[in-house]
Short mmCIF file of C-alpha atoms in Angstrom, two decimals:
data_model
loop_
_atom_site.label_atom_id
_atom_site.label_comp_id
_atom_site.label_asym_id
_atom_site.label_seq_id
_atom_site.Cartn_x
_atom_site.Cartn_y
_atom_site.Cartn_z
CA MET A 1 -23.53 -1.45 -5.01
CA ASN A 2 -24.66 -0.35 -1.30
CA ILE A 3 -22.16 0.70 0.88
CA VAL A 4 -21.86 1.57 4.60
CA ILE A 5 -18.63 2.70 6.57
CA ALA A 6 -18.45 3.03 9.82
CA GLY A 7 -16.25 5.51 10.89
CA ALA A 8 -15.27 8.84 8.76
CA GLY A 9 -11.34 9.09 10.09
CA ASP A 10 -8.64 8.96 7.14
CA MET A 11 -9.50 5.67 6.52
CA GLY A 12 -13.13 5.52 6.00
CA TYR A 13 -13.07 9.26 4.10
CA HIS A 14 -10.11 7.38 1.87
CA LEU A 15 -12.64 4.76 0.92
CA ALA A 16 -15.59 6.85 0.56
CA GLU A 17 -13.52 9.20 -1.92
CA HIS A 18 -12.24 6.08 -3.58
CA LEU A 19 -15.61 4.47 -3.92
CA SER A 20 -17.66 7.79 -4.87
CA PHE A 21 -15.66 7.67 -7.82
CA GLU A 22 -17.12 4.50 -9.05
CA ASN A 23 -20.64 5.43 -8.51
CA GLN A 24 -21.19 3.51 -5.66
CA ASP A 25 -23.96 4.20 -2.84
CA ILE A 26 -21.99 4.95 0.23
CA THR A 27 -23.12 6.01 3.55
CA LEU A 28 -20.80 6.99 6.05
CA VAL A 29 -21.73 6.98 10.15
CA ASP A 30 -19.88 8.45 12.64
CA PHE A 31 -20.14 10.55 16.08
CA ASP A 32 -18.20 13.34 15.27
CA LYS A 33 -20.70 16.29 13.28
CA ASP A 34 -17.48 18.01 12.50
CA VAL A 35 -16.19 15.53 10.80
CA LEU A 36 -19.14 14.51 8.94
CA ASP A 37 -19.66 18.13 7.73
CA ASN A 38 -16.13 17.95 6.51
CA VAL A 39 -16.88 14.55 4.62
CA SER A 40 -20.33 16.13 3.10
CA SER A 41 -18.60 19.35 1.62
CA HIS A 42 -15.85 17.23 -0.28
CA LEU A 43 -17.80 13.94 -1.05
CA ASP A 44 -21.12 13.11 -2.63
CA VAL A 45 -22.09 10.31 0.02
CA MET A 46 -24.76 10.20 2.57
CA THR A 47 -23.47 10.88 6.02
CA ILE A 48 -25.67 9.56 9.30
CA LEU A 49 -24.38 11.39 12.96
CA GLY A 50 -24.28 8.62 15.06
CA ASP A 51 -23.06 5.57 17.07
CA ALA A 52 -22.17 2.85 14.49
CA THR A 53 -23.08 0.25 17.53
CA SER A 54 -26.34 1.22 17.79
CA LEU A 55 -29.00 -0.96 16.14
CA GLU A 56 -31.06 2.25 15.26
CA ILE A 57 -28.26 3.98 13.67
CA LEU A 58 -27.56 0.73 11.71
CA LYS A 59 -31.02 0.37 10.55
CA ASN A 60 -31.01 4.05 9.65
CA ALA A 61 -28.45 3.44 7.38
CA ASN A 62 -29.93 0.84 5.70
CA VAL A 63 -27.36 -2.12 6.66
CA ARG A 64 -29.94 -4.42 5.81
CA ASP A 65 -29.51 -3.77 1.89
CA ALA A 66 -25.74 -3.57 2.35
CA GLU A 67 -23.47 -5.31 -0.25
CA MET A 68 -20.67 -4.46 2.28
CA PHE A 69 -20.56 -3.12 5.84
CA MET A 70 -17.03 -1.71 6.93
CA ALA A 71 -16.40 -1.05 10.63
CA VAL A 72 -13.16 1.11 10.78
CA THR A 73 -13.44 3.08 13.21
CA THR A 74 -10.18 4.18 15.96
CA SER A 75 -11.85 1.79 18.43
CA GLU A 76 -11.54 -1.90 18.05
CA LYS A 77 -14.22 -3.11 20.36
CA SER A 78 -16.89 -0.95 18.43
CA ASN A 79 -15.82 -2.03 14.98
CA ILE A 80 -16.29 -5.73 16.30
CA VAL A 81 -19.71 -5.06 17.85
CA ALA A 82 -20.75 -3.15 14.72
CA ALA A 83 -19.59 -5.93 11.99
CA VAL A 84 -21.65 -8.47 14.52
CA LEU A 85 -24.55 -6.46 14.52
CA ALA A 86 -24.49 -5.35 10.87
CA LYS A 87 -23.91 -9.32 9.95
CA GLN A 88 -27.17 -9.67 11.80
CA LEU A 89 -28.88 -7.12 10.46
CA GLY A 90 -28.26 -8.59 6.67
CA ALA A 91 -25.04 -7.00 5.52
CA LYS A 92 -23.61 -9.22 3.06
CA ARG A 93 -19.94 -8.88 3.63
CA VAL A 94 -18.68 -7.71 7.06
CA ILE A 95 -15.00 -6.08 7.72
CA ALA A 96 -13.93 -4.99 10.68
CA ARG A 97 -10.63 -2.77 11.68
CA VAL A 98 -8.86 -4.63 14.82
CA ARG A 99 -5.27 -3.86 16.52
CA ASN A 100 -4.95 -6.94 19.00
CA HIS A 101 -2.19 -9.28 17.06
CA ASP A 102 -3.61 -12.08 18.51
CA TYR A 103 -6.91 -11.65 16.42
CA LEU A 104 -5.01 -11.68 13.24
CA LYS A 105 -3.28 -15.23 14.14
CA PRO A 106 -4.73 -18.29 11.46
CA GLU A 107 -5.89 -20.17 14.04
CA HIS A 108 -8.31 -17.63 15.36
CA GLU A 109 -9.82 -16.96 12.13
CA VAL A 110 -12.66 -19.24 12.78
CA PHE A 111 -13.63 -17.19 15.98
CA PHE A 112 -14.51 -14.39 13.69
CA LYS A 113 -16.45 -16.32 10.91
CA ASN A 114 -18.61 -17.74 13.64
CA LEU A 115 -19.30 -14.22 14.68
CA GLY A 116 -20.53 -13.26 11.52
CA ILE A 117 -17.30 -11.37 10.49
CA ASP A 118 -16.16 -12.29 7.20
CA ASN A 119 -12.40 -10.18 7.24
CA ILE A 120 -10.28 -8.49 10.02
CA ILE A 121 -7.55 -6.32 9.37
CA SER A 122 -4.87 -4.38 11.10
CA PRO A 123 -3.42 -1.41 9.84
CA SER A 124 -0.32 -1.62 12.01
CA MET A 125 0.62 -4.96 10.60
CA LEU A 126 -0.19 -4.62 7.08
CA CYS A 127 2.29 -1.21 7.49
CA SER A 128 4.84 -3.02 9.10
CA GLY A 129 5.06 -5.86 6.42
CA GLU A 130 5.22 -3.08 3.75
CA ILE A 131 8.03 -1.30 5.56
CA TYR A 132 9.79 -4.54 5.88
CA ARG A 133 9.56 -4.98 1.72
CA MET A 134 10.75 -1.61 1.41
CA ILE A 135 13.98 -2.44 3.39
CA LYS A 136 14.52 -5.93 1.97
CA ASN A 137 14.36 -3.94 -1.45
CA SER A 138 16.18 -0.74 -0.01
CA THR A 139 17.30 0.93 -3.47
CA PHE A 140 13.61 1.50 -4.45
CA THR A 141 11.28 3.99 -3.01
CA ASP A 142 8.22 2.04 -3.83
CA VAL A 143 8.30 -1.71 -3.72
CA PHE A 144 4.88 -4.19 -4.31
CA GLU A 145 5.04 -7.97 -4.44
CA PHE A 146 2.50 -10.27 -6.32
CA GLU A 147 2.32 -14.29 -5.54
CA GLY A 148 5.05 -14.29 -3.11
CA GLY A 149 7.34 -11.81 -5.03
CA LYS A 150 6.79 -14.13 -8.35
CA LEU A 151 6.67 -10.70 -9.63
CA ASN A 152 7.62 -7.11 -8.52
CA VAL A 153 6.96 -3.91 -9.13
CA VAL A 154 9.35 -1.08 -7.98
CA GLY A 155 9.84 2.60 -8.06
CA LEU A 156 12.57 5.18 -8.61
CA THR A 157 12.96 8.81 -9.25
CA LEU A 158 15.67 8.98 -12.08
CA ASP A 159 18.68 11.61 -11.89
CA GLN A 160 20.31 13.30 -15.30
CA TYR A 161 23.35 10.24 -14.88
CA CYS A 162 20.97 8.00 -15.59
CA THR A 163 21.30 5.89 -19.01
CA LEU A 164 17.69 5.76 -19.60
CA VAL A 165 17.05 9.76 -19.58
CA ASN A 166 16.12 11.32 -22.61
CA LYS A 167 15.69 7.54 -24.15
CA LYS A 168 12.21 6.55 -26.25
CA ILE A 169 10.75 3.52 -24.79
CA ALA A 170 10.65 1.92 -27.97
CA ASP A 171 14.63 2.29 -28.59
CA MET A 172 14.69 0.19 -24.90
CA LYS A 173 13.27 -2.92 -26.09
CA HIS A 174 16.52 -3.78 -28.17
CA ASP A 175 18.23 -4.24 -24.94
CA PRO A 176 18.08 -7.98 -23.87
CA ILE A 177 17.41 -7.03 -20.21
CA PHE A 178 13.75 -5.38 -21.14
CA GLU A 179 12.62 -9.61 -22.04
CA ASP A 180 12.55 -9.69 -18.02
CA ILE A 181 11.43 -5.90 -16.92
CA LYS A 182 8.92 -3.61 -18.71
CA ILE A 183 8.17 0.19 -17.63
CA ILE A 184 4.95 0.38 -16.36
CA ALA A 185 4.30 4.30 -15.23
CA ILE A 186 5.89 7.36 -15.12
CA VAL A 187 5.08 10.25 -12.42
CA ARG A 188 6.39 13.53 -13.97
CA ASP A 189 5.16 16.72 -12.34
CA GLN A 190 2.32 14.89 -10.47
CA ILE A 191 0.71 13.35 -13.56
CA THR A 192 1.17 9.28 -14.04
CA ILE A 193 1.62 8.55 -17.62
CA ILE A 194 1.05 4.91 -18.86
CA PRO A 195 4.16 4.72 -21.61
CA ARG A 196 4.09 3.99 -24.72
CA GLY A 197 6.65 3.13 -27.53
CA ASN A 198 7.25 7.20 -28.53
CA THR A 199 7.44 7.89 -24.55
CA VAL A 200 10.67 9.95 -23.57
CA ILE A 201 12.14 9.10 -20.15
CA ARG A 202 12.97 12.31 -18.66
CA ASN A 203 15.32 13.62 -15.90
CA ASN A 204 13.59 13.55 -12.44
CA ASP A 205 10.93 11.17 -13.66
CA HIS A 206 9.59 8.83 -11.26
CA VAL A 207 9.84 5.41 -12.69
CA PHE A 208 8.01 2.06 -12.01
CA PHE A 209 9.30 -0.70 -13.50
CA ILE A 210 7.96 -4.34 -13.11
CA SER A 211 10.19 -7.57 -13.03
CA ASN A 212 10.36 -11.07 -12.23
CA LYS A 213 12.05 -11.70 -8.79
CA LYS A 214 15.54 -12.60 -10.69
CA ALA A 215 15.50 -9.33 -12.85
CA VAL A 216 15.22 -7.16 -9.48
CA SER A 217 19.18 -6.54 -9.58
CA SER A 218 19.11 -5.76 -13.53
CA ILE A 219 16.77 -2.83 -12.63
CA ILE A 220 19.47 -1.61 -10.43
CA GLU A 221 22.07 -2.74 -12.75
CA LEU A 222 20.21 -0.90 -15.65
CA LEU A 223 19.89 2.28 -13.47
CA GLY A 224 23.68 2.51 -12.44
CA GLN A 225 22.44 2.17 -8.59
CA GLN A 226 24.67 0.95 -5.70
CA LYS A 227 23.14 -1.93 -3.81
CA VAL A 228 23.64 -1.00 -0.36
CA ILE A 229 23.21 -3.95 2.12
CA ILE A 230 21.21 -2.55 5.46
CA LYS A 231 22.34 -4.21 8.64
CA ASN A 232 21.45 -1.63 11.00
CA ILE A 233 18.31 0.35 11.37
CA MET A 234 17.04 2.80 14.01
CA ILE A 235 13.30 3.65 14.53
CA ILE A 236 11.89 6.29 16.27
CA GLY A 237 7.89 6.44 17.91
CA GLY A 238 6.87 3.73 20.55
CA ASP A 239 3.16 3.25 19.40
CA ASP A 240 1.81 -0.13 17.80
CA MET A 241 3.34 0.32 14.37
CA ALA A 242 6.65 1.05 16.09
CA TYR A 243 6.19 -1.93 17.92
CA THR A 244 4.84 -3.83 14.88
CA THR A 245 7.73 -3.04 12.97
CA ALA A 246 10.61 -3.72 15.13
CA LEU A 247 8.78 -7.10 15.80
CA LYS A 248 9.33 -7.92 11.75
CA LEU A 249 12.87 -6.82 11.56
CA GLU A 250 14.53 -7.41 14.94
CA ASN A 251 15.52 -11.05 13.57
CA GLU A 252 17.39 -10.10 10.63
CA TYR A 253 18.51 -6.46 11.24
CA ARG A 254 20.18 -4.58 14.52
CA VAL A 255 17.20 -2.68 15.35
CA THR A 256 17.82 0.19 17.80
CA LEU A 257 13.98 2.00 18.71
CA VAL A 258 14.05 5.75 20.05
CA HIS A 259 10.87 6.99 22.17
CA ARG A 260 10.23 9.35 24.74
CA ASP A 261 7.75 7.82 27.23
CA LYS A 262 9.71 5.72 29.90
CA GLU A 263 6.79 3.73 30.56
CA ARG A 264 6.13 2.73 27.16
CA CYS A 265 10.03 1.78 26.52
CA LYS A 266 9.81 -0.56 29.33
CA TRP A 267 6.96 -2.30 27.72
CA LEU A 268 8.82 -2.28 24.48
CA SER A 269 11.95 -3.85 26.04
CA GLU A 270 9.87 -6.54 27.85
CA ARG A 271 8.36 -7.66 24.55
CA LEU A 272 11.12 -7.04 21.86
CA ASN A 273 14.07 -9.80 22.38
CA HIS A 274 16.65 -8.48 19.72
CA THR A 275 15.36 -4.51 19.59
CA LEU A 276 17.76 -2.15 21.63
CA VAL A 277 15.14 0.39 23.14
CA ILE A 278 16.52 3.85 24.16
CA ASN A 279 14.39 6.29 26.44
CA GLY A 280 14.94 9.77 25.14
CA ASP A 281 13.64 12.90 22.70
CA TYR A 282 13.82 11.66 19.31
CA LYS A 283 13.61 14.98 18.60
CA ASN A 284 16.94 15.54 19.61
CA ILE A 285 19.17 15.22 16.55
CA GLU A 286 22.18 14.75 18.97
CA LEU A 287 20.80 12.26 21.03
CA LEU A 288 20.27 10.38 18.01
CA ILE A 289 24.04 10.90 16.76
CA GLU A 290 25.11 9.34 20.56
CA GLU A 291 22.80 6.44 19.65
CA GLY A 292 24.63 5.72 16.50
CA LEU A 293 22.20 7.48 13.80
CA GLU A 294 25.59 8.03 11.49
CA LYS A 295 26.09 4.32 11.69
CA MET A 296 22.51 3.37 10.54
CA GLU A 297 22.06 2.24 7.00
CA ALA A 298 18.26 2.87 7.65
CA PHE A 299 16.05 5.16 9.52
CA ILE A 300 12.34 4.59 10.12
CA SER A 301 10.55 7.55 11.69
CA LEU A 302 6.86 6.35 12.74
CA THR A 303 5.89 9.10 15.37
CA GLU A 304 2.45 10.45 16.07
CA SER A 305 3.36 13.99 14.01
CA SER A 306 3.89 13.68 9.96
CA GLU A 307 5.90 16.80 10.45
CA THR A 308 8.35 15.05 13.09
CA ASN A 309 8.76 11.98 10.55
CA ILE A 310 9.53 13.98 7.76
CA ILE A 311 11.74 16.27 9.64
CA THR A 312 14.08 13.75 11.50
CA SER A 313 14.08 11.75 8.30
CA LEU A 314 15.41 14.75 6.11
CA SER A 315 17.98 15.00 9.08
CA ALA A 316 18.80 11.43 8.91
CA LYS A 317 19.52 11.85 5.17
CA ASN A 318 21.77 14.49 5.81
CA HIS A 319 23.76 12.52 8.14
CA GLY A 320 24.80 9.56 5.64
CA VAL A 321 21.28 7.60 6.42
CA TYR A 322 21.07 5.57 3.10
CA LYS A 323 16.99 4.69 3.65
CA ALA A 324 14.82 6.91 5.44
CA ILE A 325 11.17 5.56 5.59
CA ALA A 326 8.60 8.09 7.24
CA HIS A 327 5.05 7.26 8.43
CA VAL A 328 2.50 10.49 7.67
CA ASP A 329 -1.24 10.62 8.61
CA THR A 330 -1.96 13.90 6.53
CA ARG A 331 -3.35 12.93 3.24
CA GLU A 332 -1.96 15.63 1.44
CA TYR A 333 1.86 14.56 2.06
CA ILE A 334 1.26 11.67 -0.05
CA HIS A 335 0.56 13.76 -3.03
CA ILE A 336 4.08 15.35 -2.96
CA SER A 337 5.88 11.75 -1.67
CA HIS A 338 8.14 11.51 -4.74
CA SER A 339 9.51 15.39 -4.41
CA ILE A 340 9.64 15.59 -0.50
CA GLY A 341 13.03 14.52 0.03
CA VAL A 342 12.36 11.57 1.96
CA ASP A 343 12.99 8.20 0.51
CA SER A 344 9.67 6.60 1.27
CA LEU A 345 6.36 7.97 2.42
CA ILE A 346 3.73 5.73 4.08
CA ASN A 347 0.32 5.88 5.49
CA LYS A 348 -0.96 2.95 7.26
CA LYS A 349 -4.58 4.07 6.92
CA LEU A 350 -4.36 3.97 2.94
CA VAL A 351 -2.46 0.42 3.28
CA ALA A 352 -5.26 -0.74 5.07
CA ALA A 353 -7.68 0.80 2.47
CA ASN A 354 -5.79 -0.95 -0.45
CA GLN A 355 -6.62 -4.16 1.44
CA VAL A 356 -10.05 -3.37 1.64
CA SER A 357 -10.57 -2.42 -1.84
CA ARG A 358 -10.08 -6.00 -3.57
CA TYR A 359 -13.11 -6.91 -1.68
CA LEU A 360 -14.99 -4.29 -3.67
CA ARG A 361 -14.28 -5.32 -7.28
CA LYS A 362 -16.31 -7.15 -9.98
CA GLY A 363 -14.37 -9.59 -11.28
CA LYS A 364 -11.94 -12.40 -9.66
CA VAL A 365 -9.69 -9.92 -8.04
CA GLU A 366 -6.77 -11.11 -5.80
CA ALA A 367 -4.90 -8.21 -4.99
CA VAL A 368 -5.12 -4.29 -5.09
CA SER A 369 -2.37 -2.04 -4.87
CA GLY A 370 -2.54 1.88 -4.34
CA ILE A 371 0.48 3.73 -5.47
CA TYR A 372 1.59 6.48 -2.90
CA GLY A 373 1.05 10.20 -4.91
CA VAL A 374 -0.01 8.44 -7.93
CA ASP A 375 -3.26 8.47 -9.56
CA ALA A 376 -3.25 4.65 -10.39
CA GLU A 377 -3.72 1.11 -8.94
CA ILE A 378 -2.10 -2.17 -9.34
CA ILE A 379 -4.89 -5.04 -9.57
CA GLN A 380 -4.13 -8.60 -9.59
CA TYR A 381 -7.14 -10.48 -11.58
CA MET A 382 -7.81 -13.84 -12.04
CA ILE A 383 -8.82 -15.25 -15.32
CA THR A 384 -11.77 -17.75 -14.48
CA LYS A 385 -13.54 -18.29 -17.77
CA ASN A 386 -12.74 -18.48 -21.28
CA ASN A 387 -14.44 -14.88 -21.85
CA ARG A 388 -12.48 -12.78 -24.85
CA VAL A 389 -9.39 -12.04 -23.25
CA THR A 390 -8.43 -15.58 -23.75
CA LYS A 391 -9.14 -15.67 -27.32
CA HIS A 392 -6.65 -13.01 -29.03
CA PRO A 393 -3.64 -11.55 -28.55
CA LEU A 394 -3.17 -8.68 -26.20
CA ARG A 395 -2.64 -6.06 -28.93
CA ASP A 396 -6.01 -7.22 -30.50
CA LEU A 397 -8.22 -6.81 -27.42
CA HIS A 398 -8.65 -2.94 -27.53
CA PHE A 399 -7.51 -2.80 -23.96
CA PRO A 400 -8.30 0.78 -22.48
CA GLU A 401 -5.35 3.40 -23.29
CA THR A 402 -5.07 4.61 -19.13
CA ALA A 403 -4.33 1.29 -18.54
CA ILE A 404 -1.39 -1.62 -19.14
CA VAL A 405 -0.88 -5.37 -18.57
CA ALA A 406 2.02 -5.46 -16.61
CA GLY A 407 2.60 -8.90 -15.84
CA VAL A 408 1.37 -12.62 -16.10
CA ILE A 409 1.51 -15.33 -13.63
CA ARG A 410 1.38 -18.63 -14.84
CA GLY A 411 1.13 -21.71 -12.49
CA GLU A 412 5.03 -21.05 -11.82
CA GLU A 413 5.70 -19.41 -14.97
CA VAL A 414 6.30 -15.66 -15.21
CA TYR A 415 5.87 -13.39 -17.88
CA ILE A 416 6.34 -9.74 -18.78
CA PRO A 417 3.94 -9.83 -21.61
CA ASN A 418 3.90 -7.79 -25.25
CA GLY A 419 1.61 -7.39 -27.68
CA ASN A 420 1.59 -10.77 -28.88
CA PHE A 421 0.93 -12.56 -25.63
CA THR A 422 -2.63 -14.55 -25.21
CA LEU A 423 -4.05 -15.04 -21.95
CA SER A 424 -4.96 -18.24 -20.63
CA LEU A 425 -7.56 -19.51 -18.31
CA ASN A 426 -6.25 -19.18 -14.54
CA ASP A 427 -3.85 -16.80 -15.42
CA LYS A 428 -3.04 -14.29 -12.68
CA VAL A 429 -3.01 -10.86 -14.53
CA ILE A 430 -1.08 -7.89 -13.10
CA VAL A 431 -2.82 -4.84 -14.75
CA LEU A 432 -1.85 -0.86 -13.66
CA ALA A 433 -4.71 1.60 -14.08
CA LEU A 434 -5.70 4.98 -14.13
CA PRO A 435 -8.99 5.81 -12.51
CA ALA A 436 -10.60 6.16 -15.89
CA ALA A 437 -9.85 2.42 -16.66
CA LYS A 438 -11.86 0.88 -13.96
CA ALA A 439 -15.40 0.73 -15.74
CA SER A 440 -13.37 -0.86 -18.92
CA LEU A 441 -11.58 -3.37 -16.69
CA GLU A 442 -14.38 -4.51 -14.74
CA LYS A 443 -15.99 -5.68 -18.10
CA PHE A 444 -12.90 -7.24 -19.43
CA PHE A 445 -12.12 -9.19 -16.30
CA HIS A 446 -15.79 -9.83 -15.39
#
C-alpha cells in the first residue's frame, strides 16, 4: 500500500514507524531538513523536503497513486489545504489533523466530505476523552473501552500483597470470578507476554484484564484494591489539551486549573463555566498546596514540558493525591511508563496515531488501540462473511501464538471466550496482538 504522510513530527514519525514494520510503501513530506534526516537515519521510508501544500511537492510524492494521504503537521490550515489538494490529485483516502473544536461537530462533517476530506481528527479532543476514561476508572493505569464500555480492557501493576502473585493462570480458571474477566497480557521487564495456562503471575507484573462492564468492580475486588471516588481534580497547564480536558471534566467534578500565563487564564475563565482558573507558577509546589493540592483525588499535568509533568505528578503523589496523570511528548518516556512512578502517562500524538491506524488495516477493523509502553495493540474486528473463523471453535483455528482473542460482542451479548467458543457472522471480536501476529490476523479476518 502506498501511503503519503505530510508532517514528520512525533505523530507523523510514529505512523511511519508503525507502518514501515508492515512493509508498507511510506513517503514522508516535511519542510524541515533536520527532521527528515533524523527520520531517514531511523526508518526505511522515502522522504521529500518541501511544503505539503505545494502541488509540485505532492506530485513528487506520487500522491495520485496513494491509497491514503495523511496531513498531520502542526498547522491546521496546511493540513486542510494539503488534504484537499491530495484528494484532487487522486489520493483514495484523505485524513487531516485539526485543532478547531467546531470542525468536529457532527453537523459539520458534511462540509469536509464535500471538500474531499474523508476524516478529520483532533489529538487534543481524543486525548481528553482518554483522560476522562482514566478518571472514571481511576483504580487502573490503562483503560480502553469497546462499544461504549460493553467490554473494557484495564491495566494495573501488581504488588507482593496481591492474591494473584505466584499463581498459574490455569489455577485461576476454577474461580467463578474468571467467567467474566480474563488476563490477556502481562508486561514484565518491558517484555510483553501473551499468557497461557502455565504462565505464573509475578510481583511487579503489569497485568491487563478484559471484562464486561459489570465485572470491572470484580477486578478491583480480586486485586484487593480500594476504590477511591474522585471528586476534586487539579489540572496544570493551559494549552488546548488542558482546556478540552477541563471542559470534559467540569460538569462532573470540581476542577481547579493552574496556569502561569495571565492572558490565557483570562481566556480560559471566560470559556470554562465550572472550573476554578488560577494564575500562578505550576512549578511552585507550595502554591499548588495553597490552592488545595492535598485535598485533590486526581492531578493531571498537561504543560508543554514532559519533565515538568512527570516531576509535578510525582510531587502530587508524595502529597497524597490518589491518581496522577502526566502528558509526555517525548516518545522514550512511553516505554518506561509502567515503572516511572506516575500512575498513567499519555501522549496525544500517539493517541491520534492509534485512531488513524484503524483505517490502514485489511479486513473490517472498527478500532485500534495501542498500549503505552507495550509492544502490542488491541484490535476490534467485525466478522463480515462466513470464512474459516466461523466454522470451528477457537482452539481449532491455529490462531497465532502472539495474539489472543480477548472478547466478543454479539449484538447486546458480551462473551469472554474460551477455546470451545465459535465465532459467528457479525460478531465484533477484540484481539490483543503482538507485531508478529499482524500478517496472520489479516488473513484470518480479511
